[in-house]
JSON list of C-alpha atoms in Angstrom, two decimals:
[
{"chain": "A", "resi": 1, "resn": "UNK", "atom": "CA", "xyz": [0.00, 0.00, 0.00]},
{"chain": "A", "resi": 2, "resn": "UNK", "atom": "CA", "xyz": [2.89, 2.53, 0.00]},
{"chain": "A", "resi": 3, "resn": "UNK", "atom": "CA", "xyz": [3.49, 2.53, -3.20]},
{"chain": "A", "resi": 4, "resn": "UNK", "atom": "CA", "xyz": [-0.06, 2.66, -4.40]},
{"chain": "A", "resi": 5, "resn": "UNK", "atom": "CA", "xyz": [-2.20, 6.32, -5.04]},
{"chain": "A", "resi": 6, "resn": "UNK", "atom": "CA", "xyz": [-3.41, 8.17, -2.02]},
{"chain": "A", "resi": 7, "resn": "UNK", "atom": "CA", "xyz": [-6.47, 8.84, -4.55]},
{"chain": "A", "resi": 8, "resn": "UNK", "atom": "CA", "xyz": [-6.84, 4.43, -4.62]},
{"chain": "A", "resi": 9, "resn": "UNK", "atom": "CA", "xyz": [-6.43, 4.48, -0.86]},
{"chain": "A", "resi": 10, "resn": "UNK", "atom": "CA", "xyz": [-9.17, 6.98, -0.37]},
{"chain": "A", "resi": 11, "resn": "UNK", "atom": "CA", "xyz": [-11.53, 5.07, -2.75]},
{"chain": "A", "resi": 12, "resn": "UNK", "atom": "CA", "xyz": [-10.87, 2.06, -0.59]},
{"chain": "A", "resi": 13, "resn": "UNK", "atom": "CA", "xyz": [-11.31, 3.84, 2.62]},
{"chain": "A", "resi": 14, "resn": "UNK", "atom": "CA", "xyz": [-14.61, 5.10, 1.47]},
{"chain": "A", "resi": 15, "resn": "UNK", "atom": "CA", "xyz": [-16.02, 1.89, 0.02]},
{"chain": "A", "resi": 16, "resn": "UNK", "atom": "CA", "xyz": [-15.24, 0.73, 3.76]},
{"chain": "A", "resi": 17, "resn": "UNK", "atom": "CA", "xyz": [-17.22, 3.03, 5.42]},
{"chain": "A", "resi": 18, "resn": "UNK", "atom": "CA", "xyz": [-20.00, 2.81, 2.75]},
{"chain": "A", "resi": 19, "resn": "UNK", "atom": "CA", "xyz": [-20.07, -0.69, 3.79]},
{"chain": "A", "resi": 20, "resn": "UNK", "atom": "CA", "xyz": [-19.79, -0.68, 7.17]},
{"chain": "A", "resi": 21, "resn": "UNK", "atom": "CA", "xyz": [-22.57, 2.25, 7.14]},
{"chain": "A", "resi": 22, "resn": "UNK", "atom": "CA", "xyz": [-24.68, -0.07, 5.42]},
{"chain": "A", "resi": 23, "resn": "UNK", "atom": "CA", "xyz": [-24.08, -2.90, 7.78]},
{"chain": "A", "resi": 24, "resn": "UNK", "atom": "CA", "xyz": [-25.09, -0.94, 11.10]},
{"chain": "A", "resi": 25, "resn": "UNK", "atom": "CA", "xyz": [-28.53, 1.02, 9.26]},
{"chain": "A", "resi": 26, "resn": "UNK", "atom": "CA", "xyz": [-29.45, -3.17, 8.37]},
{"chain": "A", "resi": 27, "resn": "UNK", "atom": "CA", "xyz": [-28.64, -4.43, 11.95]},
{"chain": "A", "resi": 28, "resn": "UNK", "atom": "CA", "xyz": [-31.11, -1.42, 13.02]},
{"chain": "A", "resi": 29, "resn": "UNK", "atom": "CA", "xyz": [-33.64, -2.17, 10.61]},
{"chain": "A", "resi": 30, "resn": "UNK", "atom": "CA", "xyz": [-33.83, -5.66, 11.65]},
{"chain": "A", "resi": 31, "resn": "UNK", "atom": "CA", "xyz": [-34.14, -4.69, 15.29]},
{"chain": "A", "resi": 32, "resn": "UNK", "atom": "CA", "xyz": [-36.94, -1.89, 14.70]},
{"chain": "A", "resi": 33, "resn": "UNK", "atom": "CA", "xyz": [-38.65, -4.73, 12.36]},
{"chain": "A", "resi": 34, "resn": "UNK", "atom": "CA", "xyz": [-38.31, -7.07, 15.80]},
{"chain": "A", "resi": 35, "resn": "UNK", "atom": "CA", "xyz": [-39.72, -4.51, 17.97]},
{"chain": "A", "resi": 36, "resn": "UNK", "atom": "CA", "xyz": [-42.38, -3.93, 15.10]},
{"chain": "A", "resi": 37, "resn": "UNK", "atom": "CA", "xyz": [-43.62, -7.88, 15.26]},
{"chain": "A", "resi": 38, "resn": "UNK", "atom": "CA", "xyz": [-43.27, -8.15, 19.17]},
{"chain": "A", "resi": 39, "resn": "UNK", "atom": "CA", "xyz": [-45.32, -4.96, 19.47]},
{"chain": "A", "resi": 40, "resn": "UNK", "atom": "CA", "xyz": [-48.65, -5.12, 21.18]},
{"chain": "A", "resi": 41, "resn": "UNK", "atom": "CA", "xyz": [-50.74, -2.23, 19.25]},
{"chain": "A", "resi": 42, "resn": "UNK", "atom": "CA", "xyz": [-50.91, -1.98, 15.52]},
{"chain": "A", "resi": 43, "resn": "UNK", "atom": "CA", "xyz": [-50.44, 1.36, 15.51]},
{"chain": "A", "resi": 44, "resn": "UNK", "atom": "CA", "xyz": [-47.02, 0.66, 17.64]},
{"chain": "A", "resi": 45, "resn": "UNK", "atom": "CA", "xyz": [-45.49, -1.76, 15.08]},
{"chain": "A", "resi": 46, "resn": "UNK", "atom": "CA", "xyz": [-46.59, 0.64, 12.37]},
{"chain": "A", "resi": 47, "resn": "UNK", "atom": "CA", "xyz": [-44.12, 3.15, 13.78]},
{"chain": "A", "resi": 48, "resn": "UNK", "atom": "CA", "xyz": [-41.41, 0.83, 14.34]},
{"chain": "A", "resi": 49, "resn": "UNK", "atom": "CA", "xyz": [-42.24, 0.02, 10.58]},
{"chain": "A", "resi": 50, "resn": "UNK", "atom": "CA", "xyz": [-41.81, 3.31, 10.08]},
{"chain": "A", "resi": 51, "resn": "UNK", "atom": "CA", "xyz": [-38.49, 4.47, 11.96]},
{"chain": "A", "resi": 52, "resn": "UNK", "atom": "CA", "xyz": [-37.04, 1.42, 10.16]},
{"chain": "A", "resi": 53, "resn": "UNK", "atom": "CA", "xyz": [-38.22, 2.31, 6.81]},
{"chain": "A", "resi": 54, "resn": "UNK", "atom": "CA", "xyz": [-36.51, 5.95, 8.19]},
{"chain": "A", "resi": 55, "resn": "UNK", "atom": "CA", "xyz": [-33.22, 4.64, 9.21]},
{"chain": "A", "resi": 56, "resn": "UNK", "atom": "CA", "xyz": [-32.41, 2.99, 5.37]},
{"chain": "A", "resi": 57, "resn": "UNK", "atom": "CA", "xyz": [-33.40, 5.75, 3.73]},
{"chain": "A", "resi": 58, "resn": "UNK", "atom": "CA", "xyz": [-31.51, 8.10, 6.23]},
{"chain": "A", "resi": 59, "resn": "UNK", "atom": "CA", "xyz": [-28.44, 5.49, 5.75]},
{"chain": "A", "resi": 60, "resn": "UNK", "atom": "CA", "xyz": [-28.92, 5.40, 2.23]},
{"chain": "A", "resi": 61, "resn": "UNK", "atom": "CA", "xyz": [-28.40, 8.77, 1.66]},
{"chain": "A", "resi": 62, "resn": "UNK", "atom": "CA", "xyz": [-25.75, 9.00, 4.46]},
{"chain": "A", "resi": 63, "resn": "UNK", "atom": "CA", "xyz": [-23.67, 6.79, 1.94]},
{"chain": "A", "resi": 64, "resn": "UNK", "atom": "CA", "xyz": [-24.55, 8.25, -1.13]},
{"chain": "A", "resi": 65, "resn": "UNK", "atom": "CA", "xyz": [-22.68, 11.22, 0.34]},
{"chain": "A", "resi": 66, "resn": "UNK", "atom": "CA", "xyz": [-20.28, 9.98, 1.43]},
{"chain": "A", "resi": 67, "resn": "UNK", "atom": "CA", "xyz": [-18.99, 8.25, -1.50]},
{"chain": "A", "resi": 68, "resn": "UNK", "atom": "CA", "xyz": [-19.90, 11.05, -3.71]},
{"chain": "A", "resi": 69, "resn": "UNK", "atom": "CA", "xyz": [-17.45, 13.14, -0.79]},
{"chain": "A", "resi": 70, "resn": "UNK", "atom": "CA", "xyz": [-14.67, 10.22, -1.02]},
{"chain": "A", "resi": 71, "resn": "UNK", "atom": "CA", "xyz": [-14.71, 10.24, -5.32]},
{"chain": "A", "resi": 72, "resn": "UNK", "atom": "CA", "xyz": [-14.36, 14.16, -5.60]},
{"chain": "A", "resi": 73, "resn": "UNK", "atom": "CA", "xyz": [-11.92, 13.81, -3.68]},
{"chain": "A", "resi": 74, "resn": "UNK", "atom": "CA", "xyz": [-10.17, 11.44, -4.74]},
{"chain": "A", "resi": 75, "resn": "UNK", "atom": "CA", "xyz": [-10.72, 12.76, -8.65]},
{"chain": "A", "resi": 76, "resn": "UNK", "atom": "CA", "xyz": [-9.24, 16.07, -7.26]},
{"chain": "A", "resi": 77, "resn": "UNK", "atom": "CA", "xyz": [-6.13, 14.96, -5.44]},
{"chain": "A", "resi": 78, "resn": "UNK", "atom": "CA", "xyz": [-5.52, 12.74, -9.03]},
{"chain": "A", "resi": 79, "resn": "UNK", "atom": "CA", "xyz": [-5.85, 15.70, -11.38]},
{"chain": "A", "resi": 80, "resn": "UNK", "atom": "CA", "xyz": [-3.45, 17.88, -9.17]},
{"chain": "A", "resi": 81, "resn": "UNK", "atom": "CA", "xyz": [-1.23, 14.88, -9.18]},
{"chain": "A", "resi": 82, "resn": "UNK", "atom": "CA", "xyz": [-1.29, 15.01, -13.06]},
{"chain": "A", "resi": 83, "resn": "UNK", "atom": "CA", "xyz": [-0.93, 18.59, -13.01]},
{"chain": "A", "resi": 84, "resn": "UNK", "atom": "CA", "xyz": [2.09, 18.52, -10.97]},
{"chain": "A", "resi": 85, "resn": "UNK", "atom": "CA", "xyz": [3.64, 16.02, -12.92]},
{"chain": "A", "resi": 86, "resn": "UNK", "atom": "CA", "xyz": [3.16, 17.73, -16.57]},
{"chain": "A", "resi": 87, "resn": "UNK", "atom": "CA", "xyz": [4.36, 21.05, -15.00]},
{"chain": "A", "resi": 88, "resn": "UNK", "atom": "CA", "xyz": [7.60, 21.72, -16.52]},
{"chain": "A", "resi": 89, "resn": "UNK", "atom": "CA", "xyz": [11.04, 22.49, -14.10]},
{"chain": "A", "resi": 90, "resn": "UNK", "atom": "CA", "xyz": [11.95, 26.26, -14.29]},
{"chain": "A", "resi": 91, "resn": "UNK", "atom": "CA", "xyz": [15.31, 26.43, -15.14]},
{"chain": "A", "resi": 92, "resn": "UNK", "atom": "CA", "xyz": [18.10, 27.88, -12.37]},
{"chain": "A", "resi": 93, "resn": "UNK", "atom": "CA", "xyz": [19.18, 30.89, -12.19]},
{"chain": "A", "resi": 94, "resn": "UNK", "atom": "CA", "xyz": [22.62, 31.60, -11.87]},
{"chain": "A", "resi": 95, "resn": "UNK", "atom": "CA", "xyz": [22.62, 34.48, -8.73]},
{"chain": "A", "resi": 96, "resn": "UNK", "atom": "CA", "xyz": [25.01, 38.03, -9.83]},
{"chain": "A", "resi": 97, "resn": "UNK", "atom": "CA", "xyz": [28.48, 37.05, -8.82]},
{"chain": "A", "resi": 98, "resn": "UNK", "atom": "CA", "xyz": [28.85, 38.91, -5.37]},
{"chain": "A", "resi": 99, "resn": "UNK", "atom": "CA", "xyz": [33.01, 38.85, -6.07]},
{"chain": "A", "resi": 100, "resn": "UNK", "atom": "CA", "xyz": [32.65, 42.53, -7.06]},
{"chain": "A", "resi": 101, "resn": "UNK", "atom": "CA", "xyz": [30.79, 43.42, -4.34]},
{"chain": "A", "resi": 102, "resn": "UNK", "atom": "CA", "xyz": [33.21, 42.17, -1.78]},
{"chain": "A", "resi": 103, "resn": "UNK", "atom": "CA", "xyz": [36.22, 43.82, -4.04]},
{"chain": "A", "resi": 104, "resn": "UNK", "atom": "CA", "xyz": [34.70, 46.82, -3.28]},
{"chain": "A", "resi": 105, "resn": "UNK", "atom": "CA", "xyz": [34.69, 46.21, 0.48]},
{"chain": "A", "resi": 106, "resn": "UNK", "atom": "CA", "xyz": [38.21, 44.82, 0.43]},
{"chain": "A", "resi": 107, "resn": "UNK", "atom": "CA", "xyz": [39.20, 48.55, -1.73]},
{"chain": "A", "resi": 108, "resn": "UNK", "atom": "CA", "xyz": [37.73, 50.40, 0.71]},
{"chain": "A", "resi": 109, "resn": "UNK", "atom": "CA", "xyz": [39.58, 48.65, 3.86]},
{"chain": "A", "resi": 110, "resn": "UNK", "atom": "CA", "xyz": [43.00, 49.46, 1.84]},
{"chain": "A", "resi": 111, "resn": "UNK", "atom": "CA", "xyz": [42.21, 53.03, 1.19]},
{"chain": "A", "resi": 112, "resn": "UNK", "atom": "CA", "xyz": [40.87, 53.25, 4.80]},
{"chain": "A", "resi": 113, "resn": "UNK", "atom": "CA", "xyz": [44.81, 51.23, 6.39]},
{"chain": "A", "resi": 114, "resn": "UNK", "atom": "CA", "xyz": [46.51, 53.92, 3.66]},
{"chain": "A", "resi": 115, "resn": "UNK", "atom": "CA", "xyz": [44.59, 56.66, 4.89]},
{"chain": "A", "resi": 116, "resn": "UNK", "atom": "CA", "xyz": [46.16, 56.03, 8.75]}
]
């Protein structure tokens, strides 16, 4: 995995969650549709029917999300990758010699010892 694409890793990290989101709004589905057929009043198991019926929709979505979240980003972090790459290396640029400079200071320390 070092070697692969941080934008692979995040699909895979995403599917994950998708999955494992999925997984938990199920287990809670099944329990609300328990409660539903051990519930006394009709109109009780109707609204266990109902807040189970809620949580896979709300899930659903939740996933939707947060895959659409995981591939933008993903796509993103891959096209600046590409970008990157394809951008060409300025070429260096050779800094002014700073020789005269210190000739200059190195003159004016002579002319100041000749001047004593």
């Amino acid at each position: 995995m070092a070697d692969a694409d941080l934008d692979v890793v995040i699909r895979q990290l995403a599917r994950q969650l998708h999955t494992g989101l999925l997984t938990r709004a199920k287990e809670r589905r099944d329990r609300f549709n328990g409660l539903a057929a051990k519930a006394k009043g009709k109109e009780t198991g109707d609204r266990f029917k109902m807040m189970a019926k809620a949580t896979m929709e709300q899930a659903t979505a939740a996933a939707k999300r947060l895959q659409m979240s995981a591939d933008n980003v993903a796509d993103s972090y891959a096209r600046s990758m590409r970008l990157a790459a394809s951008t060409p290396i300025p070429a260096k640029v050779e800094k002014a010699k700073e020789k005269p400079v210190k000739k200059a200071k190195k003159a004016k320390k002579a002319k100041a010892k000749k001047a004593k």
